[in-house]
Amino acid sequence: HYKSNFPSLLNKYRISHAKSLLISEPDMNVTEVGKNSGFGSRSAFYSEFKKQTGSHPNAFKKMNVNSKSKDIS
């Protein structure tokens, strides 16, 4: 049936939302992105983000904002 429980599924959607915010709202503070994505604390957000993506939110943001600005140039 399902391969994950409800909290895991919820966190998957939260991280997906956070990733789009990190790319589309580069001026938004990373902690604010976590809060807007439904995480109650900075540490919970960072931990889950790292678990799902293999990188920290700041590194993800930096990598994607830099590649996005290169596409525009």
Short mmCIF file of N, CA and C in Angstrom, two decimals:
data_model
loop_
_atom_site.label_atom_id
_atom_site.label_comp_id
_atom_site.label_asym_id
_atom_site.label_seq_id
_atom_site.Cartn_x
_atom_site.Cartn_y
_atom_site.Cartn_z
N HIS A 1 0.81 -1.19 0.00
CA HIS A 1 0.00 0.00 0.00
C HIS A 1 0.87 1.26 0.00
N TYR A 2 0.84 2.00 1.12
CA TYR A 2 1.62 3.23 1.18
C TYR A 2 2.99 2.94 1.77
N LYS A 3 4.00 3.63 1.26
CA LYS A 3 5.36 3.38 1.71
C LYS A 3 5.79 4.29 2.85
N SER A 4 4.94 5.23 3.24
CA SER A 4 5.29 6.12 4.35
C SER A 4 4.06 6.44 5.18
N ASN A 5 4.31 6.87 6.39
CA ASN A 5 3.20 7.24 7.27
C ASN A 5 2.80 8.70 7.00
N PHE A 6 1.73 9.13 7.62
CA PHE A 6 1.21 10.46 7.36
C PHE A 6 2.21 11.58 7.65
N PRO A 7 2.90 11.58 8.82
CA PRO A 7 3.87 12.66 9.07
C PRO A 7 4.99 12.71 8.01
N SER A 8 5.43 11.56 7.55
CA SER A 8 6.47 11.54 6.51
C SER A 8 5.96 12.12 5.20
N LEU A 9 4.74 11.76 4.84
CA LEU A 9 4.13 12.30 3.63
C LEU A 9 3.94 13.81 3.74
N LEU A 10 3.49 14.26 4.89
CA LEU A 10 3.30 15.69 5.13
C LEU A 10 4.63 16.43 5.01
N ASN A 11 5.69 15.87 5.60
CA ASN A 11 7.00 16.51 5.50
C ASN A 11 7.51 16.55 4.07
N LYS A 12 7.19 15.53 3.29
CA LYS A 12 7.59 15.52 1.88
C LYS A 12 6.96 16.72 1.15
N TYR A 13 5.68 16.96 1.39
CA TYR A 13 5.00 18.11 0.77
C TYR A 13 5.54 19.43 1.32
N ARG A 14 5.84 19.47 2.61
CA ARG A 14 6.39 20.68 3.21
C ARG A 14 7.74 21.04 2.60
N ILE A 15 8.59 20.03 2.42
CA ILE A 15 9.92 20.28 1.84
C ILE A 15 9.79 20.68 0.37
N SER A 16 8.86 20.08 -0.32
CA SER A 16 8.62 20.46 -1.72
C SER A 16 8.21 21.94 -1.80
N HIS A 17 7.33 22.35 -0.91
CA HIS A 17 6.90 23.75 -0.86
C HIS A 17 8.09 24.66 -0.49
N ALA A 18 8.88 24.22 0.46
CA ALA A 18 10.05 25.01 0.88
C ALA A 18 11.03 25.18 -0.27
N LYS A 19 11.27 24.12 -1.03
CA LYS A 19 12.19 24.21 -2.17
C LYS A 19 11.69 25.23 -3.19
N SER A 20 10.38 25.22 -3.47
CA SER A 20 9.89 26.22 -4.43
C SER A 20 9.98 27.63 -3.88
N LEU A 21 9.75 27.79 -2.57
CA LEU A 21 9.90 29.13 -1.97
C LEU A 21 11.36 29.60 -2.02
N LEU A 22 12.28 28.70 -1.74
CA LEU A 22 13.70 29.07 -1.75
C LEU A 22 14.13 29.57 -3.13
N ILE A 23 13.54 29.01 -4.16
CA ILE A 23 13.89 29.41 -5.53
C ILE A 23 13.11 30.65 -5.97
N SER A 24 11.81 30.67 -5.69
CA SER A 24 10.98 31.77 -6.19
C SER A 24 11.04 33.03 -5.33
N GLU A 25 11.43 32.89 -4.07
CA GLU A 25 11.52 34.04 -3.16
C GLU A 25 12.92 34.14 -2.57
N PRO A 26 13.92 34.47 -3.38
CA PRO A 26 15.31 34.46 -2.90
C PRO A 26 15.58 35.45 -1.76
N ASP A 27 14.76 36.46 -1.59
CA ASP A 27 14.97 37.43 -0.51
C ASP A 27 14.38 36.96 0.82
N MET A 28 13.60 35.89 0.79
CA MET A 28 12.98 35.39 2.02
C MET A 28 14.02 34.66 2.87
N ASN A 29 14.02 34.96 4.15
CA ASN A 29 14.89 34.33 5.12
C ASN A 29 14.60 32.82 5.17
N VAL A 30 15.64 31.99 5.26
CA VAL A 30 15.48 30.54 5.26
C VAL A 30 14.61 30.06 6.43
N THR A 31 14.75 30.67 7.59
CA THR A 31 13.92 30.30 8.74
C THR A 31 12.46 30.61 8.45
N GLU A 32 12.22 31.74 7.79
CA GLU A 32 10.86 32.13 7.41
C GLU A 32 10.28 31.14 6.41
N VAL A 33 11.10 30.65 5.50
CA VAL A 33 10.66 29.63 4.53
C VAL A 33 10.20 28.38 5.28
N GLY A 34 10.96 27.98 6.29
CA GLY A 34 10.59 26.82 7.09
C GLY A 34 9.26 27.02 7.79
N LYS A 35 9.08 28.18 8.38
CA LYS A 35 7.82 28.49 9.07
C LYS A 35 6.65 28.51 8.07
N ASN A 36 6.86 29.14 6.91
CA ASN A 36 5.81 29.21 5.89
C ASN A 36 5.49 27.85 5.27
N SER A 37 6.40 26.91 5.46
CA SER A 37 6.19 25.56 4.92
C SER A 37 5.59 24.62 5.97
N GLY A 38 5.33 25.15 7.15
CA GLY A 38 4.64 24.35 8.16
C GLY A 38 5.51 23.75 9.25
N PHE A 39 6.78 24.09 9.29
CA PHE A 39 7.66 23.57 10.34
C PHE A 39 7.61 24.47 11.56
N GLY A 40 7.54 23.87 12.73
CA GLY A 40 7.41 24.61 13.98
C GLY A 40 8.72 25.19 14.48
N SER A 41 9.84 24.63 14.02
CA SER A 41 11.12 25.14 14.49
C SER A 41 12.15 25.09 13.37
N ARG A 42 13.17 25.91 13.53
CA ARG A 42 14.25 25.97 12.55
C ARG A 42 14.98 24.63 12.49
N SER A 43 15.21 24.03 13.65
CA SER A 43 15.97 22.77 13.69
C SER A 43 15.19 21.63 13.02
N ALA A 44 13.88 21.58 13.21
CA ALA A 44 13.07 20.55 12.56
C ALA A 44 13.11 20.73 11.04
N PHE A 45 13.04 21.97 10.59
CA PHE A 45 13.09 22.26 9.16
C PHE A 45 14.44 21.86 8.57
N TYR A 46 15.53 22.31 9.19
CA TYR A 46 16.87 22.00 8.68
C TYR A 46 17.11 20.50 8.64
N SER A 47 16.71 19.82 9.71
CA SER A 47 16.93 18.38 9.80
C SER A 47 16.17 17.62 8.72
N GLU A 48 14.91 17.94 8.53
CA GLU A 48 14.09 17.26 7.52
C GLU A 48 14.55 17.62 6.11
N PHE A 49 14.94 18.87 5.90
CA PHE A 49 15.42 19.31 4.58
C PHE A 49 16.67 18.52 4.20
N LYS A 50 17.61 18.43 5.13
CA LYS A 50 18.86 17.69 4.90
C LYS A 50 18.57 16.22 4.64
N LYS A 51 17.64 15.65 5.40
CA LYS A 51 17.28 14.24 5.25
C LYS A 51 16.71 13.96 3.86
N GLN A 52 15.87 14.86 3.36
CA GLN A 52 15.21 14.63 2.08
C GLN A 52 16.03 15.04 0.86
N THR A 53 16.85 16.08 1.00
CA THR A 53 17.56 16.60 -0.18
C THR A 53 19.05 16.31 -0.18
N GLY A 54 19.60 16.02 0.99
CA GLY A 54 21.04 15.78 1.08
C GLY A 54 21.85 17.05 1.26
N SER A 55 21.17 18.20 1.31
CA SER A 55 21.88 19.46 1.55
C SER A 55 21.07 20.33 2.50
N HIS A 56 21.71 21.34 3.02
CA HIS A 56 21.03 22.29 3.91
C HIS A 56 20.26 23.30 3.06
N PRO A 57 19.21 23.90 3.64
CA PRO A 57 18.42 24.87 2.88
C PRO A 57 19.24 26.02 2.29
N ASN A 58 20.21 26.53 3.05
CA ASN A 58 21.03 27.64 2.54
C ASN A 58 21.84 27.22 1.32
N ALA A 59 22.41 26.01 1.36
CA ALA A 59 23.20 25.52 0.22
C ALA A 59 22.30 25.31 -0.99
N PHE A 60 21.12 24.76 -0.77
CA PHE A 60 20.15 24.55 -1.85
C PHE A 60 19.77 25.88 -2.49
N LYS A 61 19.49 26.85 -1.64
CA LYS A 61 19.10 28.19 -2.11
C LYS A 61 20.22 28.81 -2.93
N LYS A 62 21.43 28.77 -2.39
CA LYS A 62 22.58 29.37 -3.06
C LYS A 62 22.81 28.72 -4.43
N MET A 63 22.76 27.40 -4.47
CA MET A 63 23.00 26.67 -5.69
C MET A 63 21.94 27.00 -6.75
N ASN A 64 20.69 27.06 -6.35
CA ASN A 64 19.60 27.29 -7.30
C ASN A 64 19.44 28.75 -7.70
N VAL A 65 19.68 29.67 -6.79
CA VAL A 65 19.61 31.09 -7.13
C VAL A 65 20.75 31.44 -8.08
N ASN A 66 21.95 30.90 -7.83
CA ASN A 66 23.08 31.15 -8.72
C ASN A 66 22.84 30.59 -10.11
N SER A 67 22.30 29.37 -10.19
CA SER A 67 22.06 28.79 -11.51
C SER A 67 20.93 29.51 -12.24
N LYS A 68 19.97 30.02 -11.48
CA LYS A 68 18.86 30.77 -12.08
C LYS A 68 19.37 32.09 -12.66
N SER A 69 20.26 32.78 -11.94
CA SER A 69 20.78 34.05 -12.44
C SER A 69 21.69 33.84 -13.64
N LYS A 70 22.36 32.67 -13.73
CA LYS A 70 23.18 32.38 -14.90
C LYS A 70 22.30 32.16 -16.12
N ASP A 71 21.10 31.56 -15.91
CA ASP A 71 20.17 31.33 -17.02
C ASP A 71 19.67 32.66 -17.59
N ILE A 72 19.53 33.66 -16.74
CA ILE A 72 19.02 34.97 -17.17
C ILE A 72 20.07 35.73 -17.97
N SER A 73 21.34 35.59 -17.59
CA SER A 73 22.42 36.34 -18.25
C SER A 73 22.63 35.92 -19.68
#
